[in-house]
Short mmCIF file of C-alpha atoms in Angstrom, two decimals:
data_model
loop_
_atom_site.label_atom_id
_atom_site.label_comp_id
_atom_site.label_asym_id
_atom_site.label_seq_id
_atom_site.Cartn_x
_atom_site.Cartn_y
_atom_site.Cartn_z
CA MET A 849 95.17 271.98 101.14
CA SER A 850 96.91 268.68 101.12
CA SER A 851 99.10 268.56 97.57
CA PRO A 852 97.80 266.46 94.81
CA GLY A 853 99.44 263.32 95.15
CA GLU A 854 99.88 263.47 98.95
CA THR A 855 98.38 260.76 100.96
CA VAL A 856 95.22 262.26 103.04
CA ARG A 857 95.39 261.53 106.65
CA VAL A 858 92.13 261.38 107.55
CA GLY A 859 90.23 260.72 111.54
CA LEU A 860 86.97 259.35 111.95
CA VAL A 861 84.57 260.53 114.55
CA GLY A 862 82.38 258.60 115.63
CA THR A 863 81.88 254.43 115.02
CA GLY A 864 78.45 253.46 114.81
CA ALA A 865 76.75 251.63 111.65
CA VAL A 866 77.45 254.18 109.06
CA SER A 867 80.96 254.36 110.10
CA GLN A 868 81.57 250.50 110.19
CA LEU A 869 79.51 249.74 107.04
CA VAL A 870 80.26 252.56 104.85
CA HIS A 871 83.24 255.12 105.77
CA LEU A 872 85.78 252.86 107.23
CA PRO A 873 85.77 250.26 104.30
CA ILE A 874 85.82 252.93 101.72
CA LEU A 875 88.59 255.02 103.29
CA LEU A 876 90.62 251.98 103.97
CA GLU A 877 90.46 250.48 100.29
CA ARG A 878 91.71 253.79 99.33
CA PRO A 879 95.66 253.67 98.85
CA ASP A 880 95.63 257.91 98.99
CA VAL A 881 94.15 257.73 102.36
CA GLU A 882 95.68 256.73 105.87
CA VAL A 883 93.15 256.71 108.66
CA VAL A 884 95.24 257.77 111.58
CA ALA A 885 92.86 257.53 114.07
CA VAL A 886 88.96 257.25 115.31
CA ALA A 887 87.34 258.44 118.19
CA ASP A 888 83.77 258.03 119.94
CA ARG A 889 82.17 258.85 122.99
CA ASP A 890 82.11 255.21 124.11
CA GLU A 891 85.93 254.13 124.40
CA ARG A 892 85.28 250.92 124.48
CA LYS A 893 83.53 250.63 121.65
CA ALA A 894 86.10 252.61 119.75
CA ARG A 895 88.76 250.40 120.57
CA ALA A 896 86.61 247.55 119.72
CA ILE A 897 86.28 249.36 116.00
CA ALA A 898 89.74 250.52 116.00
CA ASP A 899 91.19 246.74 116.24
CA ARG A 900 88.46 245.55 113.91
CA PHE A 901 89.64 247.67 111.36
CA GLY A 902 93.36 248.01 111.77
CA VAL A 903 93.04 251.38 112.99
CA ASP A 904 96.28 252.01 115.36
CA ARG A 905 94.72 254.66 117.53
CA VAL A 906 91.93 255.80 119.52
CA LEU A 907 91.19 259.49 120.68
CA ASP A 908 88.81 261.68 121.92
CA ASP A 909 87.53 264.33 120.01
CA ALA A 910 89.12 267.29 121.24
CA GLY A 911 92.43 265.14 120.99
CA LEU A 912 91.79 264.13 117.22
CA PHE A 913 91.16 267.59 115.98
CA SER A 914 94.53 269.03 117.63
CA ASP A 915 96.62 265.76 116.84
CA GLY A 916 98.65 267.41 114.26
CA GLU A 917 98.82 264.20 112.05
CA VAL A 918 95.37 264.71 110.95
CA ASP A 919 94.47 266.35 107.74
CA ALA A 920 90.42 265.59 107.64
CA VAL A 921 88.00 264.79 109.62
CA LEU A 922 84.48 262.55 109.23
CA LEU A 923 81.85 263.32 111.50
CA CYS A 924 79.67 260.25 112.22
CA THR A 925 78.24 261.14 115.49
CA PRO A 926 74.70 262.28 116.83
CA ASN A 927 73.10 265.26 114.90
CA HIS A 928 73.84 267.41 118.23
CA LEU A 929 77.02 267.07 117.99
CA HIS A 930 77.70 267.75 114.43
CA GLU A 931 77.64 271.87 114.60
CA ASP A 932 80.15 272.06 117.29
CA GLN A 933 82.39 269.46 116.19
CA ALA A 934 82.42 270.70 112.83
CA VAL A 935 83.04 274.37 114.02
CA ALA A 936 85.96 272.50 116.54
CA ALA A 937 87.45 270.75 113.63
CA LEU A 938 87.55 273.72 111.08
CA ASP A 939 89.18 276.16 113.77
CA ALA A 940 92.12 273.61 114.19
CA GLY A 941 92.71 273.82 110.56
CA LEU A 942 91.05 270.40 109.37
CA HIS A 943 88.89 270.06 106.35
CA VAL A 944 85.24 268.28 107.67
CA LEU A 945 82.90 266.07 106.08
CA VAL A 946 79.94 265.71 108.28
CA GLU A 947 76.82 263.16 108.24
CA ARG A 948 73.56 264.95 107.58
CA PRO A 949 72.58 267.25 108.94
CA LEU A 950 75.02 269.98 108.78
CA ALA A 951 73.23 271.35 111.93
CA LEU A 952 70.11 271.44 113.65
CA SER A 953 69.31 274.75 112.65
CA ALA A 954 69.34 277.37 109.83
CA ASP A 955 71.60 279.45 112.35
CA GLY A 956 73.59 276.39 113.21
CA CYS A 957 74.89 276.03 109.67
CA ARG A 958 75.52 279.40 109.15
CA ARG A 959 77.91 279.13 111.90
CA VAL A 960 79.81 276.01 110.48
CA LEU A 961 80.00 277.60 106.97
CA ALA A 962 81.64 281.05 108.87
CA ALA A 963 83.80 278.97 110.28
CA ALA A 964 85.21 277.09 107.42
CA GLU A 965 85.38 280.53 105.60
CA ALA A 966 87.51 281.80 108.54
CA ALA A 967 90.03 278.68 108.51
CA ARG A 968 89.82 278.52 104.73
CA ARG A 969 88.99 274.67 104.94
CA CYS A 970 86.49 272.74 102.91
CA VAL A 971 83.35 271.39 104.59
CA ALA A 972 80.94 269.06 103.02
CA VAL A 973 77.45 267.45 104.47
CA GLY A 974 76.97 263.77 103.74
CA MET A 975 74.17 263.97 100.80
CA SER A 976 75.48 260.61 99.13
CA HIS A 977 72.24 260.57 96.97
CA ARG A 978 73.67 263.19 95.09
CA PHE A 979 76.23 261.12 93.53
CA ARG A 980 73.87 258.69 92.42
CA PRO A 981 73.82 257.99 88.54
CA ASP A 982 70.21 257.66 87.95
CA VAL A 983 69.50 260.57 90.38
CA SER A 984 72.34 262.51 88.03
CA ALA A 985 70.24 261.36 84.94
CA LEU A 986 67.17 262.51 86.33
CA ARG A 987 68.29 266.18 87.51
CA ALA A 988 70.00 266.54 83.77
CA PHE A 989 66.39 265.99 82.24
CA VAL A 990 64.65 268.45 84.46
CA SER A 991 67.83 271.35 84.27
CA GLY A 992 67.85 270.63 80.65
CA GLY A 993 64.06 271.66 80.29
CA GLU A 994 63.78 267.91 78.77
CA LEU A 995 60.27 267.54 80.86
CA GLY A 996 59.34 271.07 80.28
CA THR A 997 58.06 273.07 83.05
CA PRO A 998 58.16 271.28 86.47
CA TYR A 999 54.82 271.28 88.08
CA ALA A 1000 55.06 268.94 91.44
CA ALA A 1001 57.86 266.66 92.70
CA ARG A 1002 57.68 263.75 95.23
CA VAL A 1003 59.90 262.13 97.24
CA ALA A 1004 59.21 259.07 99.85
CA TRP A 1005 61.61 257.58 102.34
CA MET A 1006 59.66 255.01 104.24
CA ASN A 1007 61.47 252.59 106.07
CA ARG A 1008 59.54 249.36 106.94
CA ARG A 1009 58.59 248.68 110.67
CA VAL A 1010 60.78 246.85 112.87
CA GLU A 1011 60.79 246.04 116.35
CA VAL A 1012 62.69 248.41 118.48
CA ARG A 1013 64.28 246.66 121.54
CA ARG A 1014 66.46 249.48 123.08
CA THR A 1015 66.19 253.03 121.84
CA THR A 1016 69.08 254.92 120.70
CA TRP A 1017 69.58 258.75 120.52
CA ARG A 1018 67.51 258.59 117.07
CA GLN A 1019 64.55 258.58 119.70
CA GLN A 1020 65.87 261.22 121.91
CA PRO A 1021 64.90 264.74 120.76
CA ASP A 1022 67.68 266.47 122.46
CA GLU A 1023 70.04 264.21 120.67
CA ALA A 1024 68.34 263.98 117.18
CA GLY A 1025 66.62 267.19 117.27
CA GLY A 1026 63.49 265.37 115.35
CA GLY A 1027 62.32 261.93 114.77
CA ALA A 1028 61.64 260.35 110.88
CA PHE A 1029 61.60 263.93 109.28
CA MET A 1030 65.27 264.64 110.83
CA ASP A 1031 66.39 261.38 110.12
CA LEU A 1032 64.99 260.90 106.80
CA GLY A 1033 63.03 263.83 105.78
CA VAL A 1034 66.14 265.76 105.73
CA GLN A 1035 67.99 263.68 103.20
CA ALA A 1036 64.85 263.18 101.03
CA LEU A 1037 64.00 267.27 101.25
CA ASP A 1038 67.54 267.50 99.79
CA LEU A 1039 67.01 265.08 96.99
CA GLY A 1040 63.77 266.92 96.09
CA CYS A 1041 65.17 270.26 95.97
CA TRP A 1042 68.37 269.04 94.30
CA LEU A 1043 66.44 267.35 91.62
CA LEU A 1044 64.47 270.78 91.15
CA GLY A 1045 67.52 273.10 90.91
CA GLN A 1046 67.75 274.11 94.47
CA PRO A 1047 64.53 276.01 94.30
CA ARG A 1048 63.61 278.34 97.26
CA ILE A 1049 60.61 277.26 99.19
CA ARG A 1050 57.97 279.98 99.98
CA ARG A 1051 55.48 278.13 102.29
CA VAL A 1052 55.14 274.54 104.20
CA SER A 1053 52.74 272.77 105.76
CA ALA A 1054 53.36 269.37 107.74
CA VAL A 1055 51.37 266.94 109.31
CA MET A 1056 53.66 264.64 112.00
CA THR A 1057 52.33 261.45 113.82
CA ARG A 1058 53.86 260.22 117.14
CA GLU A 1059 53.42 256.67 118.42
CA GLU A 1060 55.61 255.48 121.16
CA TYR A 1061 58.50 257.58 120.80
CA GLU A 1062 58.91 261.37 122.22
CA VAL A 1063 59.83 262.27 118.42
CA GLU A 1064 57.76 261.71 115.56
CA ASP A 1065 57.85 258.53 113.43
CA ALA A 1066 56.10 259.76 109.98
CA ALA A 1067 55.70 262.94 108.45
CA THR A 1068 54.28 264.13 105.47
CA VAL A 1069 55.39 267.79 104.30
CA LEU A 1070 53.92 270.03 101.47
CA MET A 1071 55.64 272.66 100.34
CA GLU A 1072 55.46 275.37 97.10
CA THR A 1073 58.21 276.91 95.58
CA GLU A 1074 58.50 280.22 94.37
CA ARG A 1075 57.75 279.51 90.89
CA GLY A 1076 54.71 277.23 92.25
CA VAL A 1077 56.09 273.59 92.25
CA ALA A 1078 54.77 271.65 94.42
CA LEU A 1079 56.92 269.42 96.19
CA THR A 1080 55.68 266.45 98.66
CA VAL A 1081 58.16 265.13 101.29
CA GLU A 1082 56.76 261.44 102.89
CA VAL A 1083 58.89 259.69 105.47
CA SER A 1084 58.19 256.97 107.89
CA TRP A 1085 59.75 254.78 110.37
CA SER A 1086 56.45 252.30 110.55
CA TYR A 1087 56.05 251.52 107.09
CA ASN A 1088 53.88 248.16 107.08
CA ALA A 1089 55.36 246.48 104.26
CA SER A 1090 57.47 243.36 103.21
CA GLU A 1091 60.34 246.11 102.68
CA ASP A 1092 61.66 249.80 102.62
CA ARG A 1093 60.14 252.01 99.85
CA HIS A 1094 62.53 255.14 98.76
CA PHE A 1095 61.27 257.23 95.65
CA ALA A 1096 61.35 260.28 93.91
CA ARG A 1097 59.14 261.58 91.17
CA VAL A 1098 59.19 264.62 89.09
CA LEU A 1099 56.47 265.78 86.87
CA GLY A 1100 56.73 268.25 84.29
CA THR A 1101 54.26 269.57 81.35
CA GLU A 1102 56.19 267.88 78.64
CA GLY A 1103 57.33 264.90 80.53
CA SER A 1104 57.66 262.67 83.72
CA GLY A 1105 60.81 261.16 85.32
CA SER A 1106 61.24 258.74 88.47
CA LEU A 1107 63.36 256.89 90.21
CA PRO A 1108 64.14 253.95 91.26
CA PRO A 1109 64.38 252.32 89.06
CA LEU A 1110 65.05 255.08 86.50
CA GLU A 1111 62.31 255.89 84.18
CA VAL A 1112 61.68 258.87 82.05
CA PHE A 1113 59.10 259.63 79.76
CA LYS A 1114 58.55 262.42 77.15
CA GLN A 1115 56.12 264.16 75.11
CA LEU A 1116 56.73 263.17 71.46
CA GLY A 1117 54.75 263.23 68.36
CA GLY A 1118 51.48 263.69 70.74
CA ARG A 1119 51.92 260.75 73.26
CA PRO A 1120 54.59 259.95 75.79
CA MET A 1121 57.20 258.00 75.21
CA ASP A 1122 60.03 256.04 76.99
CA VAL A 1123 63.23 257.92 76.73
CA THR A 1124 65.08 256.26 79.97
CA PRO A 1125 68.76 256.29 79.21
CA ARG A 1126 70.46 253.01 79.80
CA GLN A 1127 72.35 252.74 82.43
CA PRO A 1128 75.01 249.90 83.08
CA ASP A 1129 74.47 248.04 86.67
CA PRO A 1130 77.63 248.94 88.68
CA ALA A 1131 79.95 245.79 89.55
CA GLY A 1132 80.40 244.80 93.09
CA ALA A 1133 78.67 247.06 95.41
CA GLY A 1134 75.41 248.69 94.78
CA PRO A 1135 74.34 252.15 93.48
CA TYR A 1136 74.09 253.21 97.44
CA MET A 1137 77.93 252.02 98.55
CA ASN A 1138 78.80 253.60 95.23
CA ALA A 1139 77.48 256.84 95.73
CA TYR A 1140 79.16 256.94 99.16
CA ARG A 1141 82.43 256.32 97.31
CA ARG A 1142 81.70 258.92 94.51
CA GLN A 1143 80.95 261.55 97.65
CA VAL A 1144 84.00 260.53 99.51
CA ASP A 1145 86.32 260.99 95.88
CA HIS A 1146 84.78 264.26 95.72
CA PHE A 1147 85.48 265.63 99.41
CA LEU A 1148 89.19 264.29 98.80
CA ARG A 1149 90.17 265.91 95.73
CA ALA A 1150 88.52 269.14 97.17
CA VAL A 1151 90.95 268.52 100.16
CA ARG A 1152 93.59 268.04 97.68
CA GLY A 1153 92.79 271.27 95.77
CA LEU A 1154 91.94 269.21 92.68
CA GLY A 1155 87.95 269.85 92.59
CA ASP A 1156 84.80 271.84 93.97
CA SER A 1157 85.14 273.47 97.38
CA ALA A 1158 82.14 275.37 96.93
CA PRO A 1159 80.50 275.26 100.46
CA PRO A 1160 76.87 273.78 101.50
CA GLU A 1161 75.50 277.31 101.63
CA ASP A 1162 72.24 275.90 100.40
CA GLN A 1163 72.17 273.79 103.75
CA VAL A 1164 71.02 277.16 105.20
CA HIS A 1165 67.58 277.20 103.11
CA LEU A 1166 67.26 273.39 103.73
CA MET A 1167 67.18 273.42 107.49
CA GLU A 1168 64.92 276.73 107.55
CA VAL A 1169 62.38 274.68 105.69
CA VAL A 1170 63.23 271.85 108.29
CA GLU A 1171 62.21 274.34 111.11
CA ALA A 1172 59.40 275.74 109.41
CA ALA A 1173 58.19 272.29 109.15
CA TYR A 1174 58.42 271.27 112.72
CA ARG A 1175 56.47 274.96 113.62
CA SER A 1176 53.62 273.88 111.26
CA ALA A 1177 53.41 270.60 112.71
CA ARG A 1178 53.72 271.67 116.19
CA GLU A 1179 50.77 274.76 115.70
CA ARG A 1180 49.06 273.02 113.01
CA CYS A 1181 49.19 275.83 110.64
CA GLU A 1182 51.01 276.92 107.14
CA VAL A 1183 54.09 278.72 107.42
CA ALA A 1184 55.42 281.34 105.31
CA LEU A 1185 59.38 281.83 104.51
#
């Protein structure tokens, strides 16, 4: 662990959109962080991004892990690289924050967690939605029993159809591990499970559709938890509308909650009453960027030994559910876990 108050030296692997728009701006605005180096399999791109953000050094990922001047790494690479890169970084004694998914399989997640335990280093997975105030508020209503007993939840993550002039790794099954469900569904599933208190899923039924890619561009997945709660996740890359549509909803015997915007209704005096807590509008960047800021801060506190450093063991079951969903869609049957 880095000592409290010390500068955390960070390396970033993968210089795509999430690095350019989110991680590098957030890291560089912090006086307690030094971005030591960036790495990318496209060296020309890495050098251009390093010059743009004022990062002095460009390395390959192996060189960054073994550099000796790095305390922690952020992995923002294509999905199929996450597992091996996370293990290599942990084996080199580095703390790791990896963008979702942690690995492309439940066994891959177990391997990363074992490497973190052996190295006695922090590993975190980028589920930034957990750090949104509206998500935290709704989760508190659910966990506190304010909505009664939950019986259903639905999460939709539908991105507006846009013309794709050039396919990327996200449309390649070997690199992405799947299509819209792996891209959007992993975070949507995590959000639904997070709101419900991380239940165990006992059965899964999925329908996935494919248009022009080798991977699915839309998926609907119906799940049942061990306590009989119905959880539905719906995702799409081809939503025909004017803008993206992202929402979550929890239904309980005594109330309901949804977001965004956050709305909570509770049965009071025989009728549903609006009990939505007032939340201030964040100054500057919107709630999504601020959620990433809180996520990075949480990770850096863990690196310094000041905060929760519990490993993300829940990701093993999450990926068991993802694997079951793909099997269900492929075999056109319900899959029990």
